[in-house]
CSV table of C-alpha atoms in Angstrom, one decimal:
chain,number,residue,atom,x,y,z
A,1,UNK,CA,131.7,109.9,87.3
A,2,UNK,CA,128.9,112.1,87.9
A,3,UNK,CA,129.6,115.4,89.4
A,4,UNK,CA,127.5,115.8,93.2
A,5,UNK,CA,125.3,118.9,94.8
A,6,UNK,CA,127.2,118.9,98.4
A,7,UNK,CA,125.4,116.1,100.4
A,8,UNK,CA,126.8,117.2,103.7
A,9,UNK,CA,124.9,115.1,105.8
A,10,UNK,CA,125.7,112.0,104.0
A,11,UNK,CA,128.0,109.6,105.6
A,12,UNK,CA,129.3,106.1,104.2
A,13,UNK,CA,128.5,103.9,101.6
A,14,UNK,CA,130.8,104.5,99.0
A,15,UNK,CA,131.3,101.5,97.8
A,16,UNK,CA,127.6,101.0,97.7
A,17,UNK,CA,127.0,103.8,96.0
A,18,UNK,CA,129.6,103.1,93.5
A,19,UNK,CA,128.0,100.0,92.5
A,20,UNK,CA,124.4,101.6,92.3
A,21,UNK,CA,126.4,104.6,90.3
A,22,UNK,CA,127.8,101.6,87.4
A,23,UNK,CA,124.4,100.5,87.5
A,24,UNK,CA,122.3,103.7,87.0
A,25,UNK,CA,124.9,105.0,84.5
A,26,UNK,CA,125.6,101.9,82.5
A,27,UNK,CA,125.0,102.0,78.6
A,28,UNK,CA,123.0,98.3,78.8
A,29,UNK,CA,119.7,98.3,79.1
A,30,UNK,CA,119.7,95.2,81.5
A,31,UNK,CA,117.7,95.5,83.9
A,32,UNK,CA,119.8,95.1,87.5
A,33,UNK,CA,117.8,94.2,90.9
A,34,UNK,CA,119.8,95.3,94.2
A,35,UNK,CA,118.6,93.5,97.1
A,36,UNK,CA,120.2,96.3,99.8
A,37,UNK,CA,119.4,94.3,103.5
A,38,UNK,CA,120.6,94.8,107.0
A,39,UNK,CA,118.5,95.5,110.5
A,40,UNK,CA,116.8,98.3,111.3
A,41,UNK,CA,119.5,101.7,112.4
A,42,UNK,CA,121.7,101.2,109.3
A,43,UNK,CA,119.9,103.9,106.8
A,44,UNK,CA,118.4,101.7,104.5
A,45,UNK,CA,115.6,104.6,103.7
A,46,UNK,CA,118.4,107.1,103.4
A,47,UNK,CA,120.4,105.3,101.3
A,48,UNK,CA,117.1,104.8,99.0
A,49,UNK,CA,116.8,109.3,99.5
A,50,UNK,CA,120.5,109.3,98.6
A,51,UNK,CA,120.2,107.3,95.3
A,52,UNK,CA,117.6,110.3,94.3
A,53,UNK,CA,119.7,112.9,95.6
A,54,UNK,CA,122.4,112.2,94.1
A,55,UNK,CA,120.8,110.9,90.5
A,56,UNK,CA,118.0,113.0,90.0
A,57,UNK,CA,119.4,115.3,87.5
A,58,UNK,CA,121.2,112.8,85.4
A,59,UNK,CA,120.3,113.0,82.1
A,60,UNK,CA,118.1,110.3,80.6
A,61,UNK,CA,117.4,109.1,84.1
A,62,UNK,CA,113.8,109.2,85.4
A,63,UNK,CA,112.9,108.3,89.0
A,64,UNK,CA,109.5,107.1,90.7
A,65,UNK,CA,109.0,108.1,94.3
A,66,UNK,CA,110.0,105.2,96.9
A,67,UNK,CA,107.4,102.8,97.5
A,68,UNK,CA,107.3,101.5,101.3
A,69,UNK,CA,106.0,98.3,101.3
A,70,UNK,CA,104.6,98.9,104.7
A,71,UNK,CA,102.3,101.2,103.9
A,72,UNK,CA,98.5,99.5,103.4
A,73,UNK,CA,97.9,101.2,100.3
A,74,UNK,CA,100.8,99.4,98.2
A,75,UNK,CA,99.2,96.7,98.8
A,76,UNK,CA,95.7,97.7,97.1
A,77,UNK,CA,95.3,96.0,93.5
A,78,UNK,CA,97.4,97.8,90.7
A,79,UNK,CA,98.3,100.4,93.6
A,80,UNK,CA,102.1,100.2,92.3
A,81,UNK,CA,101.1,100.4,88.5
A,82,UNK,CA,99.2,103.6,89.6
A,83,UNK,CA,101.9,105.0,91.2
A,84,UNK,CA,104.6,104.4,89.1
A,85,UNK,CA,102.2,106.2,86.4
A,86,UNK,CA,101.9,108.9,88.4
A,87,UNK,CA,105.5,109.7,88.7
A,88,UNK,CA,107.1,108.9,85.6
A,89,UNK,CA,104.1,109.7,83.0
A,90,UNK,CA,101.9,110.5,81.4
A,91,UNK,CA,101.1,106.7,81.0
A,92,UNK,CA,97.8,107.5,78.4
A,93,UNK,CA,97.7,104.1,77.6
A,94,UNK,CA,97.3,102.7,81.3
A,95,UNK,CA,95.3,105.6,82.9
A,96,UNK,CA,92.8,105.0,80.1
A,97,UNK,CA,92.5,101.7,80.4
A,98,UNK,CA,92.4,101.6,84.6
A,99,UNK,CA,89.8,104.5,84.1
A,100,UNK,CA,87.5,102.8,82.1
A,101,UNK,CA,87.8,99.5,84.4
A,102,UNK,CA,87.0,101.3,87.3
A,103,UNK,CA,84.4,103.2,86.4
A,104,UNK,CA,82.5,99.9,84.4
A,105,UNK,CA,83.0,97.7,87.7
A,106,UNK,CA,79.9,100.1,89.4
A,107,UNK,CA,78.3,99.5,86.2
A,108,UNK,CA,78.3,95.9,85.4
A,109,UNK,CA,78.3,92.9,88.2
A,110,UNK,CA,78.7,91.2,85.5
A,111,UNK,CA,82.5,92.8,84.4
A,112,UNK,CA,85.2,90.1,83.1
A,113,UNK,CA,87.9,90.9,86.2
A,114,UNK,CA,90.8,88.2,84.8
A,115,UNK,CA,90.4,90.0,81.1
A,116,UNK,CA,89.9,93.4,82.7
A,117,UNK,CA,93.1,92.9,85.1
A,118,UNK,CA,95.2,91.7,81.8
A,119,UNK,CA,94.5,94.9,79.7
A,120,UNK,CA,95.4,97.1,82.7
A,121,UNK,CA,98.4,95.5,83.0
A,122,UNK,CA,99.4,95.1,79.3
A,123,UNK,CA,98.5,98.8,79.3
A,124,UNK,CA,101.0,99.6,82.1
A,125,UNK,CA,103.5,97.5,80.5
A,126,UNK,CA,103.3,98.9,77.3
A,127,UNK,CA,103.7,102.2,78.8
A,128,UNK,CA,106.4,101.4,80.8
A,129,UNK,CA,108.4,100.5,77.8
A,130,UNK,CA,108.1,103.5,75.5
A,131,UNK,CA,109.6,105.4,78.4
A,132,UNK,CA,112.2,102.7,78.9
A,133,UNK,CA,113.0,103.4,75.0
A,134,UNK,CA,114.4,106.8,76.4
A,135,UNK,CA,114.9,107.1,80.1
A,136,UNK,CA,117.0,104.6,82.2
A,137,UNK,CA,114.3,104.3,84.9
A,138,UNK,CA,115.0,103.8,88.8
A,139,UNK,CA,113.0,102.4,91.1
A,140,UNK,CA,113.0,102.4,95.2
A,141,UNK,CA,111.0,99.8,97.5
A,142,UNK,CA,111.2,100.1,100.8
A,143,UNK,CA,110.4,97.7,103.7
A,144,UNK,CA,110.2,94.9,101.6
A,145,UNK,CA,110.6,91.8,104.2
A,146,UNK,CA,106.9,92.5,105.2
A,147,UNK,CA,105.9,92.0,101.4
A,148,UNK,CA,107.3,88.7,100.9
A,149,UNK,CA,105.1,86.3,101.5
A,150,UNK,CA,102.5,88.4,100.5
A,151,UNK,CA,100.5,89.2,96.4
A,152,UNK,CA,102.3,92.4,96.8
A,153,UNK,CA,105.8,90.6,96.3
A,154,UNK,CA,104.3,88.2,93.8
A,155,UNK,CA,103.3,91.7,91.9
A,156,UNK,CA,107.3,92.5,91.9
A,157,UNK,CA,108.1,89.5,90.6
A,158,UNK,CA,105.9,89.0,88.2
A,159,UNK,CA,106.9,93.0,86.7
A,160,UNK,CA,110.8,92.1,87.0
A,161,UNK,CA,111.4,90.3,83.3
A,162,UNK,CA,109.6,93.4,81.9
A,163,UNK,CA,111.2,96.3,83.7
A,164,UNK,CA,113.6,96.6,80.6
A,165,UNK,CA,116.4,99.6,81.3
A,166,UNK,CA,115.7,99.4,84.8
A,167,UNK,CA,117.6,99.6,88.0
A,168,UNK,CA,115.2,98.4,90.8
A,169,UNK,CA,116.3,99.0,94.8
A,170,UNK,CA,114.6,96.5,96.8
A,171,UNK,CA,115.3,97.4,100.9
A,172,UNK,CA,114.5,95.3,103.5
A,173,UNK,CA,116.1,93.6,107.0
A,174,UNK,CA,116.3,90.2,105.2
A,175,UNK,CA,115.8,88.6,102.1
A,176,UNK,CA,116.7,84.7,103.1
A,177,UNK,CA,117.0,82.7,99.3
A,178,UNK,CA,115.3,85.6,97.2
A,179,UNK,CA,118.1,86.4,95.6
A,180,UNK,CA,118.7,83.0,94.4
A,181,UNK,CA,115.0,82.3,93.5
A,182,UNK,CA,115.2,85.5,91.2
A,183,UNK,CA,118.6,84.7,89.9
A,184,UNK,CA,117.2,80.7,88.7
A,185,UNK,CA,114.5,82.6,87.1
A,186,UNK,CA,115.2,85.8,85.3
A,187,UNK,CA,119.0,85.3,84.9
A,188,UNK,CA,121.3,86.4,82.5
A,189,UNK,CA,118.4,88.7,81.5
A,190,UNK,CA,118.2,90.4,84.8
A,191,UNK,CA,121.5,90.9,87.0
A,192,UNK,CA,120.9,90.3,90.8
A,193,UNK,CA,123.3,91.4,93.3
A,194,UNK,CA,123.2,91.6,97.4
A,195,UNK,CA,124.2,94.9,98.6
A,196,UNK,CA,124.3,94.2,102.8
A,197,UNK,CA,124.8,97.2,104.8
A,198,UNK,CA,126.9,97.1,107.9
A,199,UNK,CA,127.6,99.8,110.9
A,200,UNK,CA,129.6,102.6,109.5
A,201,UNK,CA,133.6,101.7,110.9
A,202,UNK,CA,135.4,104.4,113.2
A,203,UNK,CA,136.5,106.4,110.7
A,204,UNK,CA,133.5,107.0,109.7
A,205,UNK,CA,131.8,107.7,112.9
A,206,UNK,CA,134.5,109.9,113.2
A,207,UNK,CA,133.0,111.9,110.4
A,208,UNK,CA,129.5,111.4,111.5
A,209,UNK,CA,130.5,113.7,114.4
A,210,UNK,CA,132.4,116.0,112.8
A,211,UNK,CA,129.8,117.0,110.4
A,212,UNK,CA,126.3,116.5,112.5
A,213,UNK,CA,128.0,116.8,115.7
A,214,UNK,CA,129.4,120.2,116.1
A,215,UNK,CA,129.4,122.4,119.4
A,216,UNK,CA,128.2,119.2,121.3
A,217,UNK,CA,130.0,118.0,124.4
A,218,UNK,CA,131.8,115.3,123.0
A,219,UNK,CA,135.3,114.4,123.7
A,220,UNK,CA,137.1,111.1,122.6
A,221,UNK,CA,135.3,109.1,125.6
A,222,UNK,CA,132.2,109.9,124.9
A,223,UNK,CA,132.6,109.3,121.4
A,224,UNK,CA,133.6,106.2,121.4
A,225,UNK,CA,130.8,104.9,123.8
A,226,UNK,CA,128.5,106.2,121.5
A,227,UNK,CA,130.0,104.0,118.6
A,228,UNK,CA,129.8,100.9,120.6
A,229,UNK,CA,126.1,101.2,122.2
A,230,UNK,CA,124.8,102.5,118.9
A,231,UNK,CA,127.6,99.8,116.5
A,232,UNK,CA,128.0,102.3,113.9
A,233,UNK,CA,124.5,101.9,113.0
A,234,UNK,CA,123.6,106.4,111.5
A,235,UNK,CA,120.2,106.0,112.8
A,236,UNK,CA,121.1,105.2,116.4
A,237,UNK,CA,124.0,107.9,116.1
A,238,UNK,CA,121.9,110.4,115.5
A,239,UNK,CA,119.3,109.4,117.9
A,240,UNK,CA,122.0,109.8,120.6
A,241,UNK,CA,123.4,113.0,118.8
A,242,UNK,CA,119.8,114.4,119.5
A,243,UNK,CA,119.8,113.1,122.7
A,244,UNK,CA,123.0,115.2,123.7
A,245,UNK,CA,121.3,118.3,122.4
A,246,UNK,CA,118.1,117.9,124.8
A,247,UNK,CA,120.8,117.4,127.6
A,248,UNK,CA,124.7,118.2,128.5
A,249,UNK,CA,124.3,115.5,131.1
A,250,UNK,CA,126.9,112.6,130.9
A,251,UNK,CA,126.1,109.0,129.6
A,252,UNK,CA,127.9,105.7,130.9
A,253,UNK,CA,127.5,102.6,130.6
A,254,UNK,CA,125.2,102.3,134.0
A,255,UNK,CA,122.1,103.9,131.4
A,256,UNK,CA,121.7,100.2,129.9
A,257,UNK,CA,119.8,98.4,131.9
A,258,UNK,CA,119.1,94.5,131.8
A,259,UNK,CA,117.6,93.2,128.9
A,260,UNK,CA,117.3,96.7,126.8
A,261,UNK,CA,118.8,97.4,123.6
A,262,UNK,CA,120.7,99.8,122.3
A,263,UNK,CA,117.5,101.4,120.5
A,264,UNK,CA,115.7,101.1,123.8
A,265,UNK,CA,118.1,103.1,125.4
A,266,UNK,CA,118.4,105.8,123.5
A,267,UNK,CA,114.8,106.0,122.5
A,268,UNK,CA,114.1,106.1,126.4
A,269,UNK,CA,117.1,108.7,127.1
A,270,UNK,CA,115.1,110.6,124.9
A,271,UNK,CA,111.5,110.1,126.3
A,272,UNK,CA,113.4,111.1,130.3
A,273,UNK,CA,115.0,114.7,128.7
């Protein structure tokens, strides 16, 4: 097991970060695709910051910054080569040849794009593997349900049966029959596994509290409304945690009105104090 830094504000997961842990640490060099899912308050994003927390100083493990899918500019042509190059270079071989493609396309109308696009690409690739010789390399998207039906996800997919020694994080709120689709087409090279997130249970709530929570005015009433309004879901907990610091004003059950949510609530508890 690898030995941690003291993630104190951490809560959770354990037995998703074990599996992550088996991957990251494994002495294969498969390449392993985690399809981590669930809605939006369940800490996708910090489960993604967690990996690299907790990983980042593992030897022979190199990380690339996340990537969030939701962002415009991951979605600009060779935008995810680029930045990939960028964190886990020098990529000489790929920076040379995107340079000299981008500076000939304001030279020449007349540039071959197709052939162009391949020899970035091959260059990237080719890159990519030398450092996959040494490294065990991870890997973070973010947001990915708004990618999937778009070239950005096609991009993914078509990188996947090269990533070799690779551990790729793909987060989103739902993933319908991807992981079957990529399981009839890369499998037994690449190993695809679901990894659904769920509200943390009362025990760790419990914890939540005790370590975010301290010198608030929370006794075991208020605490356990907070778990069912917010379901155990760490984003909404400490949304209503922040709440009860702005305010030492009590909450029932009256605050949710017809039709609102449990993030409407709290985000408009927030917006009165």
């Amino acid at each position: 097991m690898v030995n941690f830094p003291n993630l104190s504000d951490f809560v959770g997961r354990a037995e998703e970060l074990d599996i992550i842990e088996q991957a990251i640490t494994a002495s294969d060099r498969r390449t392993y695709v985690f399809l981590v899912s669930g809605i939006s308050g369940l800490g996708k994003t910090r489960l993604l910051q967690e990996i690299y927390l907790r990983y980042q100083d593992v030897p022979d493990v190199a990380f690339a910054d996340r990537i969030d899918c939701y962002e415009t500019a991951a979605h600009v042509p060779f935008s995810i080569e680029s930045r990939l190059a960028a964190n886990l270079g020098p990529f000489e071989n790929f920076n040379l040849s995107f340079n000299n493609w981008y500076r000939a396309r304001f030279l020449s109308a007349d540039l071959p794009v197709l052939t162009a696009a391949k020899a970035i690409s091959d260059a990237f690739l080719s890159d990519y593997a030398q450092l996959a010789q040494t490294r065990r390399i991870v890997l973070r998207f973010d947001t990915v349900e708004v990618a999937l039906r778009s070239e950005l996800w096609a991009r993914i997919i078509e990188l996947i049966p090269h990533l070799d020694n690779t551990v790729l994080l793909l987060a989103g709120q739902r993933f319908g029959e991807s992981r079957h689709a990529l399981e009839r087409r890369f499998a037994p090279k690449v190993i695809v596994r679901d990894l659904p997130l769920r509200g943390l249970d009362d025990q760790e709530v419990e914890t939540f509290f005790e370590k975010l929570a301290q010198g608030l005015p929370l006794d075991s009433a208020m605490r356990e409304k907070i778990r069912v309004l917010t379901g155990g879901r760490p984003v909404l907990l400490m949304l209503a945690i922040e709440w009860l610091r702005r305010s030492v004003s009590t909450v029932s059950y009256t605050h949710l009105r017809a039709h609102e949510t449990v993030l409407d609530l709290v985000c408009r508890l927030l917006l009165e104090k």
